[in-house]
Coordinates of C-alpha atoms in Angstrom, one line a residue:
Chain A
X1 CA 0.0 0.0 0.0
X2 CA 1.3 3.3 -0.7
X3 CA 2.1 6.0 1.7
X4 CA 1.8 9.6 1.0
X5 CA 2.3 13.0 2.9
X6 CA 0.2 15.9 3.0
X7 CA 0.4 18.7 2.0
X8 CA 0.1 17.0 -1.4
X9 CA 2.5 17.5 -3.9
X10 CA 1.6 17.2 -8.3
X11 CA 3.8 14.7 -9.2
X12 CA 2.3 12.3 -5.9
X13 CA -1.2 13.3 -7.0
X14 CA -0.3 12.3 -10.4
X15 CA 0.8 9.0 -9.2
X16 CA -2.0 8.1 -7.9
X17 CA -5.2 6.3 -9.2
X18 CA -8.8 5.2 -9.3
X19 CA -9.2 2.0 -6.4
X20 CA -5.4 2.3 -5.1
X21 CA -5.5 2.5 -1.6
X22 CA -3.2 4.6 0.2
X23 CA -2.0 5.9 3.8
X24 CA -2.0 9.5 4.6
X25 CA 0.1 11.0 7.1
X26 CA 0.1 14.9 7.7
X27 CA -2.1 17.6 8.7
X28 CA -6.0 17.4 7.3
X29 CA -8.7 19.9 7.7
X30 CA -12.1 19.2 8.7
X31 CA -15.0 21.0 6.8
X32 CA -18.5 20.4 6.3
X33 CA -21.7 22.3 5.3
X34 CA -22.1 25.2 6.9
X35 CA -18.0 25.6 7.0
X36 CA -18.2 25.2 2.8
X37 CA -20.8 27.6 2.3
X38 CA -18.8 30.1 4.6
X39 CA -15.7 29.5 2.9
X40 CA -17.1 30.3 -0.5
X41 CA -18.8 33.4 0.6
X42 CA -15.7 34.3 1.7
X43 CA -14.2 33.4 -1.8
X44 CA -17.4 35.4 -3.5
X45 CA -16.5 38.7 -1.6
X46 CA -12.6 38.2 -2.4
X47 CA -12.2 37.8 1.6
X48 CA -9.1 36.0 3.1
X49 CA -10.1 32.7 4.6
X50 CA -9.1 32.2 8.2
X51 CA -7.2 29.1 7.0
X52 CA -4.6 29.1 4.3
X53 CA -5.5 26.1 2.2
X54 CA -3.7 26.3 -0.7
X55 CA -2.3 22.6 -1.1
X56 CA -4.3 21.2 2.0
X57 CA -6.4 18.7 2.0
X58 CA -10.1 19.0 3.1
X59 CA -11.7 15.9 4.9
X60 CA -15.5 15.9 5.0
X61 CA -16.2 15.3 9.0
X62 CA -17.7 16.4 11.9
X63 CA -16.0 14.7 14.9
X64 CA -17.3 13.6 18.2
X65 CA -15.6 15.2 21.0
X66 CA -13.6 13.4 23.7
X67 CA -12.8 14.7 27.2
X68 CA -9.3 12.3 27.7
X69 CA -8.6 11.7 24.1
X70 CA -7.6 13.7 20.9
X71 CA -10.6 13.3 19.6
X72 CA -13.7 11.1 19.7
X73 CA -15.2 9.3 16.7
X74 CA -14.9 10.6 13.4
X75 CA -15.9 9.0 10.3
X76 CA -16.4 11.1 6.7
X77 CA -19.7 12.6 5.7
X78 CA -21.7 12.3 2.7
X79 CA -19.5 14.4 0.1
X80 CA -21.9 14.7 -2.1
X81 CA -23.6 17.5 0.2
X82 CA -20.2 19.6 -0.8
X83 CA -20.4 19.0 -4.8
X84 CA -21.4 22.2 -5.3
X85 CA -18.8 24.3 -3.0
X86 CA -16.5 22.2 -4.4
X87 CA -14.6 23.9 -7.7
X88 CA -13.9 27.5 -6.0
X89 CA -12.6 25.6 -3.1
X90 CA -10.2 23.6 -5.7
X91 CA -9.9 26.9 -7.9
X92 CA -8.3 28.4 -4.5
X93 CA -5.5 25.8 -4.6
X94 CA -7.3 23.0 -2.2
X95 CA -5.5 19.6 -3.6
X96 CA -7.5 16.5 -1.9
X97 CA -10.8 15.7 -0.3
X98 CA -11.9 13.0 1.8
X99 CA -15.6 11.8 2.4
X100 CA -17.3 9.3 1.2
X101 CA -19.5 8.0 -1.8
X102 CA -20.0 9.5 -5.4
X103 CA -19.5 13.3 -6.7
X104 CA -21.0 14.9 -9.1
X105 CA -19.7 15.9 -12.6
X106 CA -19.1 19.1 -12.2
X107 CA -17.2 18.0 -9.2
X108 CA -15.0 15.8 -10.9
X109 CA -14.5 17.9 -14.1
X110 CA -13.1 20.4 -11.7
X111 CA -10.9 17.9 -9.9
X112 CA -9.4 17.1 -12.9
X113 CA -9.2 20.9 -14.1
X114 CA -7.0 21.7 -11.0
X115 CA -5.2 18.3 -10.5
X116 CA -6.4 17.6 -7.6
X117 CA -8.3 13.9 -6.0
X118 CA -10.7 12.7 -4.0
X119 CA -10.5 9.8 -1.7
X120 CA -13.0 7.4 0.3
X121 CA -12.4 6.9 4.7
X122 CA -13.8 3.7 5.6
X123 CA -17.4 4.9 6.2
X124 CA -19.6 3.9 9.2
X125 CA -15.8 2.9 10.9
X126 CA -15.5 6.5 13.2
X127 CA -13.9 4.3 16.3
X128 CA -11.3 2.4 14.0
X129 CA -10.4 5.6 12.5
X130 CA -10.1 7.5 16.1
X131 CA -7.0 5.4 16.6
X132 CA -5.4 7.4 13.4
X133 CA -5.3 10.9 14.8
X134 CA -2.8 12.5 16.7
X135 CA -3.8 15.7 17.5
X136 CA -6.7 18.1 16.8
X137 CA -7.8 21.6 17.5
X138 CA -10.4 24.3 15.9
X139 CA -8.9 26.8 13.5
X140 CA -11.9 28.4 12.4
X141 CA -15.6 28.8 12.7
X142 CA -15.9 27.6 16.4
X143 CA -19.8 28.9 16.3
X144 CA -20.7 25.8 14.3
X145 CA -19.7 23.7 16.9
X146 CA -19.6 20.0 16.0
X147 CA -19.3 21.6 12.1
X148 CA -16.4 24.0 13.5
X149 CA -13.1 23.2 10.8
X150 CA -10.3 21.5 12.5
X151 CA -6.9 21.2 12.0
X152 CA -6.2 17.4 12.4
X153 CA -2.6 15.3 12.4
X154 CA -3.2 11.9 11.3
X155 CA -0.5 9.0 10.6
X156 CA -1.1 6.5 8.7
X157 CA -5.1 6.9 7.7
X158 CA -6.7 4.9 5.6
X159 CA -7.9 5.7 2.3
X160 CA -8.7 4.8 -1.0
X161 CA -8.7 6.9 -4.3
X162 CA -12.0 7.6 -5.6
X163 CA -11.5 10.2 -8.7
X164 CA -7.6 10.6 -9.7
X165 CA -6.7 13.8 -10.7
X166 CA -7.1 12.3 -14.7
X167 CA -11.1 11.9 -13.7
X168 CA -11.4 8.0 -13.6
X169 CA -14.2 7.3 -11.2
X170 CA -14.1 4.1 -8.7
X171 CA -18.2 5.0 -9.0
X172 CA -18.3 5.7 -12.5
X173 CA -20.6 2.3 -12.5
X174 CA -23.3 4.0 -10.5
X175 CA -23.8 7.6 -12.7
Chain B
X1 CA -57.3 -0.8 38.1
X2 CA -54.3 -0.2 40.3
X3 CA -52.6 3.2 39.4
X4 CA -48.4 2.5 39.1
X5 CA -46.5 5.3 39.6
X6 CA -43.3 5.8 37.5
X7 CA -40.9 9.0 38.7
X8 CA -40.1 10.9 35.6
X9 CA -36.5 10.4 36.6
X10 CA -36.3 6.6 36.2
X11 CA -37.4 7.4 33.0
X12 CA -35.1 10.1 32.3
X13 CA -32.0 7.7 34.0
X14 CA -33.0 4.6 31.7
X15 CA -33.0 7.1 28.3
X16 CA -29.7 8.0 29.1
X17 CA -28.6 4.9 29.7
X18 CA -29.7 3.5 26.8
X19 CA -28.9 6.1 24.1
X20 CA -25.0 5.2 26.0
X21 CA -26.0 1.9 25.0
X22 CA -26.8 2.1 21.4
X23 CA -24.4 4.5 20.1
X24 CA -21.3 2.8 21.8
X25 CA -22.4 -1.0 21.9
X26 CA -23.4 -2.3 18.5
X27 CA -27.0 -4.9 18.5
X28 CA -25.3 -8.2 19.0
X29 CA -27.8 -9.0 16.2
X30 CA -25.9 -6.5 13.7
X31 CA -22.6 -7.4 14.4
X32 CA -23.3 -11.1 14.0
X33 CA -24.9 -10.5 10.6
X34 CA -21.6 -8.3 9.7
X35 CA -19.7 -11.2 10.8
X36 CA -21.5 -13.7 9.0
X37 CA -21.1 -11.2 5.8
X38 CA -17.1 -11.4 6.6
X39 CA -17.1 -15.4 6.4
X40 CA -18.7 -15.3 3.5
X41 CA -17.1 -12.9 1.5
X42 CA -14.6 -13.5 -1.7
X43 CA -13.7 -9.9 -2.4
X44 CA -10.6 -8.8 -0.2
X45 CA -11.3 -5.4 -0.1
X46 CA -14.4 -5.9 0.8
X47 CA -13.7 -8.6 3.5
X48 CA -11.1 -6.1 4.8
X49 CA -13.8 -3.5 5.4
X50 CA -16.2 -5.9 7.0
X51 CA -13.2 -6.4 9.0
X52 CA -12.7 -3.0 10.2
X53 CA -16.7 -2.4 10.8
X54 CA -15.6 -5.7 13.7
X55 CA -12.9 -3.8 15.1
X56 CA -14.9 -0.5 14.5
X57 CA -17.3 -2.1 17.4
X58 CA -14.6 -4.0 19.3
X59 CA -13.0 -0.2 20.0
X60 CA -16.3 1.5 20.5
X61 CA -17.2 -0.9 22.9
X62 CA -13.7 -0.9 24.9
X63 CA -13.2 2.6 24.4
X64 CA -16.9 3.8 24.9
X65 CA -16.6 5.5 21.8
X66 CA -19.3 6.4 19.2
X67 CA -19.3 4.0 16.9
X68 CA -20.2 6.3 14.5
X69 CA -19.3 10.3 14.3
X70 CA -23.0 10.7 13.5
X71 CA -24.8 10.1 16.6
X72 CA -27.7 10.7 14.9
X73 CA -31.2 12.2 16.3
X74 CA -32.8 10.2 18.4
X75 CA -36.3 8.3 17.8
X76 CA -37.9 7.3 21.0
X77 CA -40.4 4.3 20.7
X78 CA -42.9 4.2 24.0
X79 CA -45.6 1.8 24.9
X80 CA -47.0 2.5 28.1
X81 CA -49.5 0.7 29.9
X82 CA -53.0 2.9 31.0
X83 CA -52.4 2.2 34.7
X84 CA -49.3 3.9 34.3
X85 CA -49.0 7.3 35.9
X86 CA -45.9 9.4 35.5
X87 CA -44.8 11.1 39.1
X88 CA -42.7 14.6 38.9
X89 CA -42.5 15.2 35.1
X90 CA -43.6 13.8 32.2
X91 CA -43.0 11.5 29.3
X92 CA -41.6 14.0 26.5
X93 CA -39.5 16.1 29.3
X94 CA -38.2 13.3 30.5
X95 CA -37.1 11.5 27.6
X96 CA -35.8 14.9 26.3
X97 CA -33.6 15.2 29.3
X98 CA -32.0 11.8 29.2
X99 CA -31.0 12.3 25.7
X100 CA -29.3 15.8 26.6
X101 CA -27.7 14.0 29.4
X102 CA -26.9 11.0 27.6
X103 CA -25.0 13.0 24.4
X104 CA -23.2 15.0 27.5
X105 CA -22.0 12.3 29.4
X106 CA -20.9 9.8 26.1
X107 CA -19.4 13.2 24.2
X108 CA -21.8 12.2 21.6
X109 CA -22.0 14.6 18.6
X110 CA -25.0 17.2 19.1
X111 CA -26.3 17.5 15.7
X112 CA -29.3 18.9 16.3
X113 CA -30.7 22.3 14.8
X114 CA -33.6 24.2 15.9
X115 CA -35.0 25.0 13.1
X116 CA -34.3 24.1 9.9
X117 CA -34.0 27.1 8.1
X118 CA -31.7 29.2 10.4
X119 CA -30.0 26.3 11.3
X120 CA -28.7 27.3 15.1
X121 CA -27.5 23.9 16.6
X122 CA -29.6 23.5 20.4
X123 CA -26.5 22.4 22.0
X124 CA -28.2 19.5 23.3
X125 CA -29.3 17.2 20.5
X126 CA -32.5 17.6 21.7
X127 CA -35.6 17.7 20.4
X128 CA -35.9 13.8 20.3
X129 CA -38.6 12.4 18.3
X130 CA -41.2 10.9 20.7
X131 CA -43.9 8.0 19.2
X132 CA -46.4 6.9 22.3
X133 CA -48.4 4.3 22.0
X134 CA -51.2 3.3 25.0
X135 CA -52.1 -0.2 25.4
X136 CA -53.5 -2.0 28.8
X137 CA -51.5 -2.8 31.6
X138 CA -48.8 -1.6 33.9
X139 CA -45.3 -1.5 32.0
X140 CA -43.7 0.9 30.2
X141 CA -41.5 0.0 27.2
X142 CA -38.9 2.1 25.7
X143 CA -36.7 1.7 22.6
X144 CA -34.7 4.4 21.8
X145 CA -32.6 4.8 18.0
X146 CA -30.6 7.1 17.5
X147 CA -30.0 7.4 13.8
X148 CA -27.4 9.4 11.5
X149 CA -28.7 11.3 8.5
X150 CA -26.4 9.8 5.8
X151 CA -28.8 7.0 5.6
X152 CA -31.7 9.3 7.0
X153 CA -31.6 11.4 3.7
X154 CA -31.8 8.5 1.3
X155 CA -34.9 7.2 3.2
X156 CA -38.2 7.6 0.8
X157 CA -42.1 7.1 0.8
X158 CA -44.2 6.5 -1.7
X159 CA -48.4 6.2 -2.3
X160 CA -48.7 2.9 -4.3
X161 CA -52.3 1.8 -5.6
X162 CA -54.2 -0.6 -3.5
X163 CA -53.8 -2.7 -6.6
X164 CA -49.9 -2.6 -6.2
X165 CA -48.5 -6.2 -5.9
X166 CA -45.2 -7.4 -4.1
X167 CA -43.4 -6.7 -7.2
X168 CA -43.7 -3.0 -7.1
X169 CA -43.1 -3.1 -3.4
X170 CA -39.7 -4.9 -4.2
X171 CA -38.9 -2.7 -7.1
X172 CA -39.4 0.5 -5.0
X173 CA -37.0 -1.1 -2.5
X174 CA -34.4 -1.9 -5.2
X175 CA -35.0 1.5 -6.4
X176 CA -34.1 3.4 -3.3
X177 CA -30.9 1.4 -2.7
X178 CA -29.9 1.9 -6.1
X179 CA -30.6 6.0 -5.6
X180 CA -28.4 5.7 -2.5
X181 CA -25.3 3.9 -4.1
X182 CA -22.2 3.5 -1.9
X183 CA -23.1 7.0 -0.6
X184 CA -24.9 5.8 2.6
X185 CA -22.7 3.1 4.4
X186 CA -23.5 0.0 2.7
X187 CA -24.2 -3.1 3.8
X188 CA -27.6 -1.1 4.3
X189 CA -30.5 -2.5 6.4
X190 CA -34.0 -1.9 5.3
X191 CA -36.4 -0.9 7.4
X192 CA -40.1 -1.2 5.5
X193 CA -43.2 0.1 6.5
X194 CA -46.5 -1.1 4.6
X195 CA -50.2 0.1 4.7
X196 CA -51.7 3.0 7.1
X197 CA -51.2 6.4 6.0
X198 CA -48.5 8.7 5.0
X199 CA -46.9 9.8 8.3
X200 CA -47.8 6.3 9.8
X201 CA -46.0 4.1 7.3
X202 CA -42.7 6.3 7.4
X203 CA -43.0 5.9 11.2
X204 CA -43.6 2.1 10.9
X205 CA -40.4 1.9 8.3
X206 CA -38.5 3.2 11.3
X207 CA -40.2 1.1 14.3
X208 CA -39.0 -2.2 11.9
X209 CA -35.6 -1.5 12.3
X210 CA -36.0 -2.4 15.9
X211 CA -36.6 -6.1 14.9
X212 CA -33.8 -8.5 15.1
X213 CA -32.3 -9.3 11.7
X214 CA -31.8 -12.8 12.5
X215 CA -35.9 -12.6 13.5
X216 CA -38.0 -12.9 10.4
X217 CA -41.6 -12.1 10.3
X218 CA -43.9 -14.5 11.9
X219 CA -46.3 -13.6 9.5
X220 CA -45.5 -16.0 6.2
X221 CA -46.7 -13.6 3.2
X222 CA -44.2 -11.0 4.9
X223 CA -41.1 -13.3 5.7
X224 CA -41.6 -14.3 1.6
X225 CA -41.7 -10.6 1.0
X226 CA -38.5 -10.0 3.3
X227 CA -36.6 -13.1 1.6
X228 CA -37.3 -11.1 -2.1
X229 CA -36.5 -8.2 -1.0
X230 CA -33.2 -9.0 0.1
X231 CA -32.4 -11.3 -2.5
X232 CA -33.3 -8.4 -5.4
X233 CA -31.6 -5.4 -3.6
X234 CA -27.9 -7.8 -3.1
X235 CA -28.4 -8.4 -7.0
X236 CA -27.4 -4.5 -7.5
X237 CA -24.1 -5.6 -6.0
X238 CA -23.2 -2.4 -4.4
X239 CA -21.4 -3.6 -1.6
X240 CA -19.1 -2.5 1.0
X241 CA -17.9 1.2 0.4
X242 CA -19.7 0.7 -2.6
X243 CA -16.9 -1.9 -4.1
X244 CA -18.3 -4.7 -5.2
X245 CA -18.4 -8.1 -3.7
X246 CA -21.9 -9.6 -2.4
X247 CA -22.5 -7.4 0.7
X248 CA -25.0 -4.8 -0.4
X249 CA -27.8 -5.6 1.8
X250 CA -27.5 -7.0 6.2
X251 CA -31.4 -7.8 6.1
X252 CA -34.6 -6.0 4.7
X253 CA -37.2 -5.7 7.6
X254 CA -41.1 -5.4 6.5
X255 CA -44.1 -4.3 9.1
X256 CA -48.0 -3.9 8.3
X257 CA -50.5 -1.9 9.7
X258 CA -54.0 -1.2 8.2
X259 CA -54.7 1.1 5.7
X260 CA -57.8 3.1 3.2
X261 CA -59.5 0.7 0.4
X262 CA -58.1 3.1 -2.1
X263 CA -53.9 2.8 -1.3
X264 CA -51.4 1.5 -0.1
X265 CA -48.6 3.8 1.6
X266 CA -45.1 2.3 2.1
X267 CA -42.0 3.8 3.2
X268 CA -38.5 2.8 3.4
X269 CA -36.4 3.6 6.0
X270 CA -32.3 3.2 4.9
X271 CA -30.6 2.5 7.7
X272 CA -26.9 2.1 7.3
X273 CA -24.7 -0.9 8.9
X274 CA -24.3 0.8 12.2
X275 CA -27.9 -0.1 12.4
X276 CA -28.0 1.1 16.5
X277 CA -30.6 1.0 19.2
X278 CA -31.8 -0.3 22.8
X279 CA -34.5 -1.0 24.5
X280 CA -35.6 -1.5 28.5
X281 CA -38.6 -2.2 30.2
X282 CA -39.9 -0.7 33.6

């Protein structure tokens, strides 16, 4: 199994493709509705965002919390909810997402406009995946709560690729 | 008639307890019917992911950890008996604040919004959604499931003629699974309710996703149906993650209720394979 680092660079991205399975290792940031939707008015009104996330990758979740332990449970989301925030978020340099199940078209035409990919978390598995992350805190958008983005450190999580940056879909079967 | 008195906090304590319950120990009858998928399956990806849905709820269990992020909003079945009588509270309160105390004390996710337009999150994951039912007696039963909305949002009804046969039922079945895809947690469970009205069969689709998978329906015409439905909806081979491999469908789960000569209502409610609930009786 291969084992990439974020943030990711083109030529791993490149590498990469439809149904390998990988491990990422790096920092990750959590986003979900209401953190898209703020993020691209932000974008719409030519705002700075209060995270940098040029290169970064953006993983579809909304954690449990944990009083003793980095964090509690935390699974991927439906991406398909974020299909539409999804090319200005890649147009202002965001190279990977992580969530799970199918994305639309215009989603993956702009993944492969922008070279970047989208990878599956084991869905439905937020305990086993606890085990992954190594540290967590809130970097923006604390209001939301439980949809707050954090900044997470994982090692070793596992993934696999859904749309390569070339647009071959792992889902392609069910469109 | 002898009036039993139940204090509102017994009720409030066993809520609590058992929304702990379900969203840190998976039903014994899901996780043998994920196991029993794991024997069986050929595909190695897939096996591996059945694999990690067992650990996923050996952790959970150990750690006391949701075994899902999405702890869902919670459905609260109650039967209570007419010589019942509730002492310092009532039901709905009650129930309300074992669920805020549960999601406190298990540092469950609080994903519940007050209204859904503006969208400001209650901090509580309360409201929960209360179905009473009065029947004779002195007991009061509660079965509390708390559900995520990945598999929520796929969930669908539909008004079928009262000429509709099984084969519609089944094809309305296959039909939502195939809308979901891989996007809702496959190996799905599915939760049918049959007859009744609108709101009533979507409540039913629910309430049958308490039964035991390995249970089937003691009533033959249904346990045929059940059998079909299954057997069709696996055929779509979706499977784990979405990837293939023979584990598209844990069990399809059909109740009945009566229902107006001219239709027959039917809902399906998707549940995903962290299929999680508990039930007491005091």
């Amino acid at each position: 199994m291969k084992k990439i680092n974020t943030p990711l660079m083109e030529n791993v991205i490149a590498d990469l493709k439809a149904g390998d399975e990988v491990l990422l290792s790096g920092v990750i940031f959590t986003a979900r509705d209401q953190a898209h939707l703020k993020l691209c008015e932000l974008i719409g009104q030519n705002e700075d965002l209060p995270v940098n996330i040029a290169g970064q990758v953006i993983y579809y979740c909304g954690p449990t919390p944990s009083a003793d332990r980095v964090i509690g449970s935390c699974g991927p989301t439906t991406s398909s909810r974020m299909d539409p925030f999804t090319p200005p978020l890649l147009k202002k340099g965001v190279k990977g997402m992580i969530g799970k199940g199918r994305r639309s078209s215009g989603a993956r035409d702009a993944i492969v406009r922008e070279k970047a990919i989208y990878f599956a978390a084991p869905a439905g598995a937020g305990a086993y995946l606890n085990g992954k992350v190594t540290s967590c805190e809130v970097v923006a958008f604390p209001d939301l709560g439980p949809e707050a983005m954090h900044k997470l450190t994982v090692k070793d999580f596992p993934l696999i690729v859904v749309i390569d940056a070339f647009g071959n879909d792992i889902y392609a079967r069910f469109n | 008639m002898r009036t039993r008195y139940i204090d509102a906090e017994i009720i409030k304590n066993t809520i609590k307890d058992l929304c702990i319950q379900a969203n840190t120990i998976l039903r014994p009858d899901v996780l043998e019917a994920i196991k029993e998928l794991y024997r069986r399956e050929s595909d190695g990806f897939a096996k591996n992911m059945l694999g990690a849905l067992i650990q996923n709820a050996d952790i959970a269990r150990r750690d006391k950890l949701a075994l899902c992020q999405d702890t869902g909003m919670v459905t609260v079945f109650i039967t209570v008996g007419g010589d019942v009588f509730i002492r310092g509270g009532n039901i709905t309160e009650a129930v309300n604040e074992g669920v805020a105390a549960a999601y406190e004390e298990g540092h469950f996710r609080k994903s519940v919004v007050a209204d859904p337009l503006l969208r400001g999150n209650t901090g509580t994951n309360t409201p929960a959604i209360v179905h009473i039912d009065v029947i004779g007696g002195d007991k009061l039963m509660i079965a509390v499931m708390p559900k995520g909305f990945g598999s929520e949002n796929k969930s669908r009804t539909i008004m079928l003629n009262p000429t509709a046969g099984s084969d519609e039922i089944v094809e309305f079945c296959v039909e939502t699974v195939k809308l979901a895809g891989p996007d809702a947690c496959p190996p799905y469970v599915l939760g049918v309710g049959l007859g009744g009205t609108m709101e009533q069969c979507a409540s039913l689709a629910k309430k049958a996703l308490l039964r035991p998978l390995n249970i089937a329906s003691s009533k033959p015409h249904l346990a045929e149906l059940e059998d079909r439905i299954k057997k069709k909806v696996n055929e779509l081979k979706i499977g784990v993650m979405g990837l293939g491999g023979a584990s598209t469908v844990l069990a399809a789960v059909v109740e009945t209720t009566p229902t107006h000569i001219a239709g027959l209502p039917m809902a399906v409610n998707l549940s995903c394979h962290a299929l999680r609930s508990a039930s007491a009786v005091i």
